[in-house]
XYZ file of N, CA, C and O in Angstrom:
856
model
N 0.684 -0.745 0.282
C 0.341 0.364 0.089
C 0.445 1.533 -0.069
O 2.730 1.225 0.456
N -0.023 2.666 -0.341
C 1.371 3.627 -0.863
C 1.101 3.802 0.074
O -0.169 4.128 0.613
N 2.347 4.823 0.389
C 2.270 5.736 2.357
C 1.582 6.961 1.561
O 1.734 7.337 0.111
N 0.658 7.375 2.907
C -0.216 8.780 2.779
C 1.094 9.550 1.796
O 1.788 9.646 2.685
N 0.293 10.649 2.127
C 1.138 12.493 1.550
C 0.449 12.683 2.792
O -0.370 13.346 2.992
N 1.334 13.119 3.737
C 2.448 14.095 4.892
C 1.713 15.565 4.377
O 2.373 16.035 3.899
N 0.901 15.887 4.711
C 0.780 17.421 4.911
C 0.667 18.105 6.007
O 0.330 18.046 7.358
N 0.567 19.436 5.623
C 0.493 20.727 7.127
C -0.486 21.714 6.526
O 0.081 22.744 5.117
N -0.391 22.363 6.762
C -1.950 23.223 6.756
C -1.506 24.477 7.631
O -1.935 24.029 9.257
N -1.192 26.046 7.249
C -0.803 27.232 7.999
C -1.228 28.219 7.363
O -1.177 28.836 6.305
N -2.230 28.487 8.262
C -3.611 29.851 8.280
C -3.771 30.452 9.983
O -3.857 30.013 10.179
N -4.366 32.087 9.314
C -4.540 32.168 11.037
C -6.068 33.036 10.902
O -6.131 33.043 11.395
N -6.917 32.456 10.643
C -7.910 32.135 10.145
C -8.480 30.959 10.184
O -8.603 29.455 10.188
N -8.554 30.343 11.905
C -9.076 28.967 12.048
C -10.161 28.159 12.499
O -9.796 26.715 11.702
N -11.082 28.596 11.676
C -12.460 28.698 10.931
C -12.048 28.014 9.933
O -12.409 26.530 9.269
N -11.823 28.388 9.286
C -10.797 27.333 7.618
C -9.566 27.121 7.625
O -10.319 25.883 7.420
N -9.207 26.718 8.495
C -7.868 25.412 8.255
C -8.976 24.914 8.859
O -8.048 23.761 8.822
N -9.527 24.652 10.621
C -10.342 24.155 10.799
C -11.505 22.859 9.777
O -11.160 21.874 9.169
N -11.801 23.763 8.476
C -12.345 23.801 7.499
C -11.348 22.316 6.324
O -11.987 21.016 6.180
N -10.580 23.298 6.133
C -9.789 22.642 5.402
C -8.754 21.149 5.796
O -8.642 19.997 5.055
N -8.533 21.305 7.261
C -8.089 19.836 7.399
C -9.133 18.582 8.311
O -8.794 17.579 7.355
N -10.078 19.172 7.761
C -11.526 18.167 8.290
C -11.746 18.006 6.930
O -11.911 16.102 6.703
N -11.702 18.149 5.865
C -11.849 17.758 4.664
C -10.782 17.238 3.599
O -11.164 16.411 3.313
N -10.396 17.695 4.279
C -8.849 17.068 3.921
C -8.713 15.790 4.130
O -7.951 14.072 4.021
N -8.331 15.359 5.896
C -8.586 14.065 6.045
C -9.819 12.828 6.079
O -9.093 12.125 6.043
N -10.176 13.631 5.495
C -11.693 12.912 5.045
C -11.228 11.648 2.992
O -11.718 11.295 3.014
N -10.284 12.444 2.856
C -9.597 12.481 1.902
C -8.493 10.903 1.276
O -7.221 11.057 2.397
N -8.764 9.921 0.799
C -7.915 9.353 1.069
C -5.976 9.458 0.592
O -6.631 9.429 -0.711
N -5.652 8.685 1.639
C -3.950 8.830 0.619
C -3.712 10.424 0.892
O -1.893 10.459 0.772
N -3.748 11.086 2.512
C -3.598 12.282 2.566
C -3.461 12.532 4.174
O -4.669 11.520 5.167
N -2.598 13.020 4.915
C -2.628 12.577 6.517
C -2.521 13.916 6.976
O -1.327 14.583 6.664
N -2.615 14.967 7.801
C -1.965 16.240 8.511
C -1.356 15.458 9.409
O -1.450 14.618 10.087
N -0.473 16.033 8.996
C 0.718 16.516 10.676
C 1.505 18.038 11.554
O 1.878 17.276 12.533
N 0.474 18.657 10.775
C 0.863 19.829 11.831
C -0.469 20.856 11.201
O -1.028 20.818 10.727
N 0.007 22.036 11.631
C -0.638 23.795 11.900
C -0.931 23.865 12.181
O 0.358 23.895 13.716
N -0.937 25.726 12.150
C -0.429 26.788 12.973
C -0.235 27.882 11.822
O -2.107 28.210 10.912
N -0.293 29.524 12.235
C -1.192 29.944 12.569
C -0.153 31.657 11.812
O -0.847 32.687 11.762
N 1.189 31.200 11.200
C 1.823 32.269 11.391
C 3.472 32.024 10.140
O 3.774 31.193 10.314
N 4.326 33.061 10.234
C 5.504 32.347 9.477
C 5.928 31.701 10.476
O 7.135 30.919 10.023
N 6.510 32.150 11.311
C 7.286 31.342 12.427
C 6.585 30.085 12.320
O 7.529 28.632 12.831
N 5.489 29.352 13.272
C 4.984 28.490 12.936
C 5.105 28.025 11.241
O 5.200 26.729 11.707
N 4.761 27.804 10.532
C 5.192 27.316 9.390
C 7.143 26.530 9.168
O 6.734 25.742 9.002
N 7.414 28.139 9.845
C 9.412 27.729 9.857
C 9.300 25.915 10.488
O 10.101 25.276 10.584
N 8.517 26.036 11.922
C 9.070 25.198 12.538
C 8.367 23.927 12.572
O 8.862 22.454 12.333
N 7.082 24.028 11.754
C 6.195 22.872 11.489
C 7.247 22.103 10.340
O 7.763 20.786 10.316
N 8.094 23.286 9.453
C 8.549 22.457 8.259
C 9.658 21.469 8.488
O 10.451 20.847 8.105
N 9.972 22.213 9.602
C 11.708 21.573 10.632
C 11.582 20.177 10.921
O 11.522 19.436 11.321
N 10.190 20.773 11.880
C 9.772 19.400 12.015
C 9.800 17.967 12.157
O 9.883 17.307 12.405
N 8.608 18.468 11.149
C 7.230 17.122 11.128
C 7.863 16.628 9.151
O 7.263 15.862 9.018
N 9.051 17.881 8.731
C 8.937 17.763 7.192
C 7.669 17.536 5.924
O 7.777 16.050 5.789
N 6.959 17.984 5.799
C 5.506 17.350 5.195
C 5.924 17.131 3.885
O 6.078 18.013 3.370
N 5.525 16.618 3.091
C 5.505 16.418 1.828
C 4.907 18.199 0.782
O 5.005 18.140 0.289
N 4.164 18.474 1.244
C 3.521 19.741 1.634
C 2.725 20.308 2.035
O 2.194 19.746 3.626
N 3.380 21.629 2.514
C 3.226 22.645 3.253
C 2.482 23.090 2.249
O 2.164 24.455 1.645
N 0.825 23.886 2.793
C -0.408 24.100 2.788
C -0.064 26.009 3.040
O 0.216 25.762 4.653
N -0.045 27.070 2.701
C 0.205 28.617 3.146
C -0.776 29.170 2.567
O -0.892 29.064 2.003
N -0.937 30.348 3.793
C -2.276 31.428 3.127
C -0.485 32.770 2.710
O 0.407 32.492 3.599
N -0.993 33.677 2.394
C 0.091 34.953 1.710
C -0.536 35.766 2.522
O 0.815 36.520 3.888
N -1.506 35.890 3.675
C -1.613 36.775 4.114
C -1.939 36.575 5.815
O -2.847 36.140 6.741
N -0.488 36.327 6.331
C -0.869 35.850 7.885
C -0.083 37.050 8.874
O 1.239 37.015 8.290
N 0.391 36.771 9.767
C 1.646 37.090 11.160
C 2.969 36.753 10.453
O 3.549 35.830 10.082
N 3.935 37.440 10.222
C 5.257 37.268 9.116
C 5.118 36.945 7.717
O 5.959 37.513 7.815
N 3.158 36.776 7.021
C 3.513 37.171 6.031
C 3.790 35.521 5.805
O 5.365 34.335 6.020
N 3.467 34.891 4.754
C 3.135 34.004 3.981
C 4.414 33.903 2.612
O 4.864 33.308 2.782
N 4.408 34.903 1.791
C 5.795 34.791 1.394
C 7.274 34.524 1.850
O 8.247 34.330 0.997
N 7.484 35.554 2.681
C 8.248 35.580 3.395
C 8.506 34.026 3.424
O 10.070 34.644 3.974
N 7.859 32.890 4.252
C 8.628 32.540 4.748
C 8.770 31.040 3.645
O 9.843 30.336 3.726
N 8.643 31.226 2.707
C 8.770 30.605 1.253
C 10.295 30.414 1.293
O 10.890 29.417 1.435
N 10.572 31.549 1.301
C 12.206 31.286 1.036
C 12.987 30.731 1.975
O 13.576 30.039 1.980
N 12.847 31.521 3.205
C 13.000 31.162 5.270
C 13.738 29.160 4.521
O 14.062 28.797 5.609
N 11.556 28.736 4.439
C 11.502 26.957 4.443
C 13.064 26.178 3.568
O 13.904 25.847 3.568
N 12.718 27.492 2.098
C 13.470 26.595 1.383
C 14.987 26.866 1.407
O 15.786 26.273 1.139
N 15.084 27.386 2.079
C 16.795 27.754 2.793
C 17.300 27.170 3.158
O 18.378 25.688 3.318
N 16.200 26.055 4.193
C 17.049 25.220 4.992
C 16.367 23.681 4.412
O 17.214 23.113 4.662
N 15.388 23.994 4.198
C 14.564 22.670 3.381
C 14.801 23.144 1.487
O 13.696 23.163 1.444
N 15.185 23.032 0.791
C 15.609 23.092 -0.492
C 14.343 21.747 -0.789
O 14.513 22.563 -1.992
N 14.406 20.709 -0.758
C 12.533 20.014 -1.544
C 12.322 20.165 -1.244
O 10.602 18.811 -0.984
N 11.409 21.150 0.195
C 10.030 20.964 0.244
C 8.856 21.717 -0.872
O 9.150 22.978 -0.759
N 7.984 20.858 -0.397
C 6.612 21.383 -1.665
C 5.795 22.464 -0.847
O 5.642 21.787 -0.152
N 6.176 22.771 -1.305
C 4.628 24.249 -0.520
C 3.676 24.695 -1.784
O 4.497 25.232 -2.930
N 2.367 24.957 -1.536
C 1.340 25.199 -2.150
C 0.606 26.592 -1.202
O 0.673 26.704 -0.580
N 0.456 27.575 -1.828
C -0.145 29.027 -1.284
C -1.829 29.085 -1.391
O -2.510 28.391 -2.695
N -2.364 29.094 -0.603
C -4.071 28.885 0.008
C -4.739 29.439 -0.714
O -4.387 30.403 1.112
N -5.016 30.813 -1.228
C -5.411 32.480 -0.256
C -5.704 32.933 -1.516
O -6.631 32.242 -2.244
N -6.552 33.980 -1.084
C -7.702 34.346 -1.417
C -7.156 36.186 -2.792
O -8.164 36.232 -3.279
N -5.667 36.012 -1.943
C -4.786 37.213 -3.191
C -5.525 36.594 -4.750
O -4.394 35.301 -5.076
N -5.788 37.424 -5.878
C -5.794 36.904 -7.319
C -4.976 37.942 -7.775
O -4.640 37.971 -8.734
N -3.817 38.767 -7.031
C -2.870 39.978 -7.549
C -1.895 38.664 -7.879
O -1.220 38.546 -8.121
N -1.980 39.335 -9.933
C -0.346 38.736 -10.117
C 0.914 38.803 -9.172
O 1.496 37.732 -9.674
N 1.073 40.107 -9.397
C 2.126 40.514 -8.136
C 2.548 39.746 -7.264
O 4.080 38.743 -6.743
N 1.407 38.717 -6.656
C 1.177 37.696 -5.614
C 1.774 36.243 -6.108
O 2.297 35.650 -5.949
N 1.380 35.661 -7.359
C 1.884 34.912 -8.006
C 2.552 34.724 -8.206
O 3.126 33.842 -7.741
N 3.417 35.905 -8.573
C 4.537 35.578 -9.379
C 5.812 35.904 -8.480
O 6.711 34.905 -8.293
N 5.341 36.705 -7.235
C 6.325 36.541 -5.969
C 6.599 35.023 -5.745
O 7.196 34.350 -5.321
N 5.156 34.666 -5.924
C 4.600 33.058 -5.180
C 6.382 32.177 -5.481
O 6.989 31.506 -5.158
N 5.783 32.397 -6.493
C 6.022 31.069 -7.847
C 8.170 31.686 -7.802
O 8.749 30.609 -8.196
N 7.729 32.668 -7.713
C 9.352 32.994 -7.798
C 9.888 33.307 -7.212
O 11.383 32.343 -6.960
N 10.011 32.517 -5.023
C 10.197 32.534 -3.610
C 10.723 30.342 -4.049
O 11.274 30.005 -3.466
N 9.651 30.256 -5.178
C 9.517 28.532 -4.734
C 8.582 28.039 -4.735
O 8.719 26.798 -4.574
N 7.544 28.449 -4.254
C 6.042 27.541 -4.220
C 6.455 26.777 -5.520
O 5.828 27.067 -6.764
N 5.330 25.413 -5.794
C 4.732 25.093 -6.683
C 3.176 24.612 -7.081
O 3.624 24.148 -7.708
N 3.208 25.540 -6.422
C 1.260 25.307 -6.343
C 0.273 27.251 -6.201
O 1.345 27.755 -4.190
N 0.215 27.509 -6.189
C -0.990 29.027 -6.223
C -2.336 28.975 -6.546
O -3.176 28.061 -7.519
N -3.305 28.329 -4.946
C -4.359 27.646 -5.048
C -5.342 28.808 -4.845
O -5.810 29.199 -3.347
N -6.767 28.527 -5.180
C -7.019 29.835 -4.512
C -8.007 29.797 -3.300
O -8.930 28.155 -3.495
N -8.659 30.050 -2.545
C -9.897 29.333 -1.821
C -10.582 29.069 -1.968
O -11.131 28.034 -0.908
N -11.039 29.287 -3.073
C -12.423 29.026 -3.694
C -12.385 27.862 -3.624
O -13.654 27.147 -4.287
N -11.339 26.687 -3.653
C -11.712 25.122 -4.699
C -12.707 24.923 -3.697
O -12.488 24.671 -2.666
N -13.272 23.225 -4.390
C -13.433 22.398 -3.173
C -12.261 21.223 -3.156
O -11.106 21.677 -3.431
N -12.723 20.644 -1.652
C -12.138 20.388 -1.657
C -11.383 18.872 -2.006
O -9.879 18.462 -1.796
N -12.704 18.574 -3.437
C -12.165 17.227 -3.394
C -10.513 17.499 -4.212
O -9.630 16.899 -5.519
N -11.353 18.314 -5.533
C -10.159 19.590 -6.672
C -8.864 19.664 -5.899
O -7.459 19.655 -5.896
N -8.758 20.382 -4.182
C -7.549 21.030 -3.585
C -6.505 19.305 -3.414
O -5.063 19.435 -3.552
N -7.454 18.211 -2.541
C -6.322 17.034 -2.931
C -6.214 16.434 -3.864
O -4.895 15.768 -4.373
N -6.030 16.911 -5.116
C -6.895 16.140 -6.556
C -5.060 16.808 -6.638
O -3.991 16.759 -7.369
N -4.746 18.517 -6.054
C -3.642 18.937 -6.792
C -2.479 18.961 -5.620
O -0.672 19.582 -6.687
N -3.501 18.789 -4.473
C -1.837 18.267 -3.433
C -1.018 16.824 -3.867
O -0.549 16.528 -3.359
N -0.967 15.593 -4.121
C -1.133 14.324 -4.775
C -0.560 15.129 -6.060
O 0.870 14.566 -6.240
N -0.786 15.780 -6.873
C 0.474 16.106 -8.084
C 0.986 17.035 -7.846
O 1.804 16.790 -8.267
N 1.069 17.799 -6.794
C 2.440 18.454 -6.614
C 2.873 17.932 -5.394
O 4.608 18.147 -6.386
N 2.347 16.810 -4.762
C 3.542 15.405 -4.450
C 4.438 14.771 -5.071
O 5.502 14.207 -5.092
N 3.823 14.412 -6.698
C 5.069 13.919 -7.225
C 5.419 14.730 -8.382
O 5.874 14.027 -9.044
N 5.438 15.953 -8.109
C 6.542 16.552 -8.008
C 5.995 18.115 -9.189
O 6.144 18.875 -10.000
N 4.798 17.521 -9.522
C 4.371 18.661 -11.064
C 3.793 20.271 -9.934
O 4.043 20.475 -8.793
N 4.093 21.194 -10.960
C 3.474 22.150 -10.873
C 2.339 23.077 -10.498
O 1.687 22.021 -11.659
N 1.228 23.744 -10.568
C -0.010 23.992 -10.191
C -0.205 25.713 -10.280
O -0.015 25.873 -9.150
N -0.806 25.736 -11.422
C -1.782 27.833 -10.847
C -3.244 27.319 -11.635
O -3.558 26.709 -12.221
N -3.596 27.427 -10.623
C -4.828 28.388 -10.800
C -5.273 28.144 -11.986
O -4.740 30.042 -12.138
N -6.517 27.925 -13.239
C -6.319 28.551 -14.187
C -6.818 29.583 -14.791
O -6.224 30.223 -15.110
N -7.115 30.469 -13.606
C -7.903 31.386 -14.143
C -6.347 32.735 -13.788
O -6.358 33.585 -14.655
N -5.900 32.297 -13.275
C -4.730 33.256 -12.922
C -3.892 32.962 -13.943
O -2.171 33.514 -13.799
N -3.713 32.100 -14.335
C -2.409 31.614 -15.021
C -3.065 32.190 -16.284
O -1.400 32.619 -16.577
N -3.507 31.684 -16.792
C -4.692 32.427 -17.749
C -4.375 34.200 -17.952
O -3.745 35.397 -18.833
N -4.375 34.959 -17.314
C -4.300 36.292 -16.013
C -2.697 36.872 -17.004
O -1.972 37.396 -17.668
N -2.097 35.754 -16.377
C -0.656 35.803 -16.801
C 0.299 35.793 -17.364
O 1.311 36.568 -17.937
N -0.164 34.957 -18.569
C 0.444 35.096 -19.424
C -0.614 35.880 -20.082
O 0.627 36.554 -21.614
N -1.640 36.334 -21.020
C -1.505 37.211 -20.811
C -0.519 39.180 -20.704
O -0.509 39.374 -21.491
N -0.881 38.454 -19.933
C 0.299 40.347 -19.286
C 1.571 39.832 -19.452
O 2.510 40.831 -19.621
N 2.260 38.808 -19.069
C 3.899 38.799 -19.786
C 3.912 38.797 -21.255
O 4.616 38.938 -21.525
N 3.269 38.462 -21.892
C 2.577 38.701 -23.572
C 3.422 40.676 -23.557
O 3.943 40.400 -24.738
N 2.881 41.550 -23.158
C 3.184 42.326 -23.311
C 4.590 42.546 -21.961
O 4.438 44.224 -22.010
N 4.979 42.251 -21.941
C 5.695 43.376 -20.022
C 7.330 41.415 -20.223
O 7.892 41.315 -20.112
N 7.384 41.789 -22.281
C 8.999 41.197 -22.346
C 9.904 42.250 -22.866
O 11.228 40.462 -22.460
N 10.306 43.078 -21.374
C 11.970 43.927 -21.772
C 11.523 44.028 -20.370
O 12.339 44.381 -19.545
N 10.407 42.941 -19.532
C 11.101 43.025 -17.918
C 12.669 42.453 -18.030
O 12.261 41.522 -18.124
N 13.294 42.682 -17.202
C 14.384 42.546 -16.604
C 14.511 40.860 -15.531
O 14.048 40.976 -14.276
N 14.961 39.943 -16.208
C 14.655 38.619 -15.165
C 15.344 39.280 -14.169
O 15.216 37.900 -13.155
N 16.697 39.829 -14.187
C 17.153 39.541 -13.100
C 16.178 40.166 -11.611
O 16.345 40.644 -10.190
N 15.433 41.330 -12.063
C 14.199 41.335 -10.849
C 13.830 40.502 -9.691
O 13.523 40.414 -8.582
N 13.630 39.293 -11.115
C 13.240 38.317 -10.101
C 14.083 37.167 -9.304
O 13.553 36.507 -8.654
N 15.393 38.180 -9.193
C 16.155 36.946 -8.079
C 15.819 37.242 -6.626
O 15.750 38.503 -6.622
N 15.738 37.061 -6.162
C 15.962 37.459 -4.714
C 17.755 37.352 -4.063
O 17.914 37.621 -4.624
N 17.815 38.578 -2.682
C 18.970 38.844 -2.473
C 19.776 37.523 -2.418
O 20.367 37.825 -2.740
N 19.076 36.720 -1.756
C 20.571 34.939 -1.302
C 21.233 34.820 -2.592
O 22.309 34.467 -2.888
N 20.381 35.153 -3.547
C 20.463 33.897 -5.574
C 21.336 34.861 -5.548
O 22.462 34.799 -7.097
N 21.061 36.001 -6.213
C 21.637 37.391 -6.615
C 23.425 36.713 -5.227
O 24.850 37.694 -5.607
N 23.530 37.119 -4.200
C 24.418 36.253 -3.380
C 25.496 34.694 -4.193
O 26.484 35.432 -4.348
N 24.706 34.445 -4.391
C 25.267 33.345 -4.692
C 26.092 33.456 -6.496
O 26.844 33.229 -6.421
N 24.607 34.185 -7.077
C 25.586 34.417 -8.293
C 26.944 35.236 -8.223
O 27.401 34.463 -9.430
N 26.516 35.989 -7.308
C 28.073 37.612 -7.106
C 29.024 35.930 -7.275
O 30.001 35.474 -7.839
N 29.178 35.663 -6.418
C 29.914 34.394 -5.843
C 30.622 33.612 -8.384
O 31.761 32.275 -7.396
N 28.872 32.493 -7.715
C 29.512 32.002 -9.109
C 30.149 31.968 -9.884
O 30.914 31.895 -10.324
N 29.570 33.773 -9.841
C 30.595 34.224 -11.481
C 31.902 34.136 -10.978
O 32.357 34.686 -11.609
N 32.556 34.125 -10.165
C 34.118 34.605 -9.482
C 34.653 33.451 -9.755
O 35.537 33.523 -8.791
N 33.524 31.886 -9.933
C 34.764 30.594 -9.912
C 34.449 30.138 -8.477
O 35.163 28.345 -8.643
N 33.271 30.335 -7.993
C 33.448 29.450 -6.789
C 32.666 28.405 -6.827
O 31.701 28.428 -7.653
N 32.969 26.703 -6.146
C 31.815 26.241 -6.761
C 31.166 25.734 -5.899
O 31.078 27.086 -4.505
N 29.726 25.435 -5.989
C 29.320 24.865 -5.025
C 29.491 24.798 -3.537
O 28.342 25.667 -1.899
N 30.133 24.089 -3.675
C 31.118 23.903 -1.923
C 31.721 24.870 -1.510
O 31.156 24.782 -0.269
N 32.235 25.758 -1.691
C 32.321 26.579 -1.449
C 32.653 27.708 -1.415
O 32.261 28.175 -0.527
N 30.485 28.364 -2.870
C 29.954 29.328 -2.144
C 29.934 29.140 -0.644
O 29.362 29.241 0.315
N 28.756 27.401 -0.312
C 28.284 27.136 0.661
C 29.239 27.693 1.934
O 28.657 27.727 2.990
N 30.213 26.819 1.892
C 31.239 27.142 2.807
C 31.302 28.441 4.072
O 31.134 29.527 4.463
N 31.245 29.957 2.491
C 31.719 30.902 2.452
C 30.683 31.895 3.151
O 30.286 32.750 4.135
N 28.787 30.962 2.728
C 27.801 31.763 2.887
C 26.992 30.996 4.742
O 26.292 31.157 4.695
N 27.616 30.139 4.865
C 27.057 28.831 5.781
C 25.973 28.459 5.171
O 25.462 28.454 6.290
N 25.473 27.638 5.145
C 25.300 27.006 3.784
C 25.360 25.704 2.706
O 26.018 25.222 2.732
N 24.440 24.570 3.706
C 24.609 23.397 3.125
C 25.036 23.372 1.390
O 23.645 24.630 0.791
N 25.408 22.703 0.973
C 26.424 22.731 -0.356
C 24.766 22.210 -1.212
O 24.296 23.153 -2.222
N 23.583 21.665 -0.685
C 23.032 21.378 -1.634
C 21.278 22.347 -1.981
O 21.176 22.063 -2.886
N 22.005 23.002 -0.408
C 21.346 24.400 -0.669
C 22.017 25.115 -2.130
O 21.306 26.068 -2.281
N 23.379 25.416 -1.552
C 23.231 26.028 -3.297
C 22.878 25.950 -4.373
O 22.312 26.224 -5.379
N 22.796 24.553 -4.155
C 22.367 23.667 -6.060
C 21.047 24.568 -5.825
O 20.981 24.412 -7.418
N 19.768 24.324 -5.272
C 18.949 24.959 -5.040
C 18.312 25.610 -5.446
O 18.137 26.585 -6.512
N 20.113 26.969 -4.454
C 19.014 28.421 -5.600
C 19.995 28.636 -6.392
O 19.625 29.372 -8.036
N 20.683 27.401 -7.050
C 21.672 27.922 -8.533
C 20.635 27.041 -9.739
O 20.188 27.587 -10.694
N 19.982 26.220 -9.259
C 18.770 25.467 -9.525
C 18.021 26.985 -10.104
O 17.362 27.427 -11.513
N 17.475 27.201 -9.142
C 16.371 28.834 -9.649
C 17.128 29.880 -10.476
O 16.603 30.215 -11.088
N 18.108 30.406 -10.126
C 19.258 31.367 -10.794
C 18.442 31.024 -12.477
O 18.477 32.025 -13.364
N 19.032 29.245 -12.482
C 19.039 28.823 -14.283
C 17.966 29.936 -14.961
O 18.106 29.520 -16.763
N 17.070 28.883 -14.012
C 14.840 29.226 -14.622
C 15.434 30.881 -15.171
O 15.175 30.545 -16.058
N 15.617 31.309 -13.876
C 15.070 32.877 -13.607
C 15.710 33.228 -15.101
O 14.999 33.773 -15.936
N 16.888 33.129 -15.041
C 17.571 33.933 -16.401
C 17.892 33.574 -17.659
O 18.261 34.161 -18.837
N 17.232 32.423 -17.590
C 16.482 31.279 -18.856
C 17.711 31.205 -19.542
O 18.104 30.708 -20.553
N 19.285 30.521 -18.188
C 20.219 30.051 -19.233
C 20.675 28.852 -18.443
O 19.134 27.424 -17.891
N 20.739 27.492 -19.227
C 21.621 26.068 -18.935
C 22.432 26.142 -18.134
O 22.951 24.958 -17.620
N 23.191 26.400 -17.848
C 25.047 26.324 -17.200
C 25.443 27.715 -16.326
O 24.479 29.519 -16.397
N 25.694 27.175 -15.682
C 26.970 28.493 -14.427
C 27.829 29.687 -15.867
O 27.927 30.953 -15.509
N 28.058 29.080 -16.487
C 28.933 30.006 -18.048
C 27.874 30.769 -18.605
O 28.545 31.980 -18.181
N 27.111 30.474 -18.299
C 25.883 31.482 -19.335
C 25.472 32.386 -18.102
O 25.287 34.290 -18.360
N 25.321 31.811 -16.434
C 24.494 32.884 -16.022
C 25.993 33.735 -15.197
O 25.178 34.996 -15.340
N 26.533 33.617 -15.391
C 27.653 34.394 -15.230
C 28.431 34.760 -16.596
O 27.707 36.282 -16.137
N 27.922 35.449 -17.322
C 28.356 36.284 -18.450
C 26.658 36.750 -18.219
O 27.102 38.167 -18.492
N 25.235 36.277 -17.819
C 24.462 37.780 -18.289
C 24.559 38.113 -16.912
O 24.614 39.276 -16.774
N 25.182 37.423 -15.480
C 25.470 38.471 -15.007
C 26.705 39.902 -14.862
O 26.005 41.005 -14.693
N 27.482 39.142 -15.847
C 28.837 40.552 -15.759
C 28.636 41.764 -17.159
O 28.268 42.946 -17.181
N 27.524 40.710 -17.632
C 26.594 42.169 -19.227
C 25.489 42.078 -18.203
O 24.879 44.261 -18.243
N 24.476 42.358 -17.592
C 23.891 43.346 -16.258
C 24.731 44.172 -15.933
O 24.180 44.954 -15.678
N 25.775 43.950 -15.538
C 26.979 44.525 -13.856
C 27.316 46.026 -15.105
O 27.325 46.792 -14.781
N 27.796 45.528 -16.116
C 27.956 46.698 -17.281
C 26.454 47.327 -17.297
O 27.162 48.832 -17.919
N 25.926 47.231 -17.357
C 24.338 47.952 -17.978
C 24.379 48.909 -16.591
O 23.756 49.849 -17.359
N 24.116 48.759 -15.833
C 24.061 49.177 -15.332
C 25.805 50.180 -14.638
O 24.922 50.903 -14.124
N 26.748 50.670 -14.876
C 27.982 51.724 -15.148
C 27.438 52.097 -16.463
O 27.887 53.185 -16.532
N 26.960 52.171 -17.339
C 26.368 52.939 -18.855
C 25.601 53.838 -17.705
O 25.035 53.710 -17.249
């Protein structure tokens, strides 16, 4: 028998959180291992319980978006799904930029949410269809956007060191982070800059510095 997918739900609205937990508990193959109401709770739950999928609200004490980067810095393979009322494109883009694997609106039904969780646990990504269509539409008129804007402060720091010729191992030592964490940051950097290797990333970084000097 396949092991149940472990979940944690972090939302500062008790009634909503309890409803989600109750609904998902009734779904076959899903197991709730933790719940909380703030960014600090999310960090603690991720570190202590290591759920297969962590459901986070955006609007909660400490900030859901802020929690994403902090969690992934410590646990790079943690799968995070935002469950929120926010349909703002900026929030969607920020969540995906920071590393969330899914973005779901709170109007979703329990069965659909369970299917999304199973899909994300299997390694897929998900964005609510209405939001995905909007992002594609808006993206069509924003081809001039500088991809370096999408990098987090940590990713810029890692890219700068990588461009200086340091290996993942040495970057990790310099920043006091695990080599696996640096590898995760490099993967994110490649994806955001549209490059496939360190050399291309370094060249893009140098070109960007040159543009800023002009």
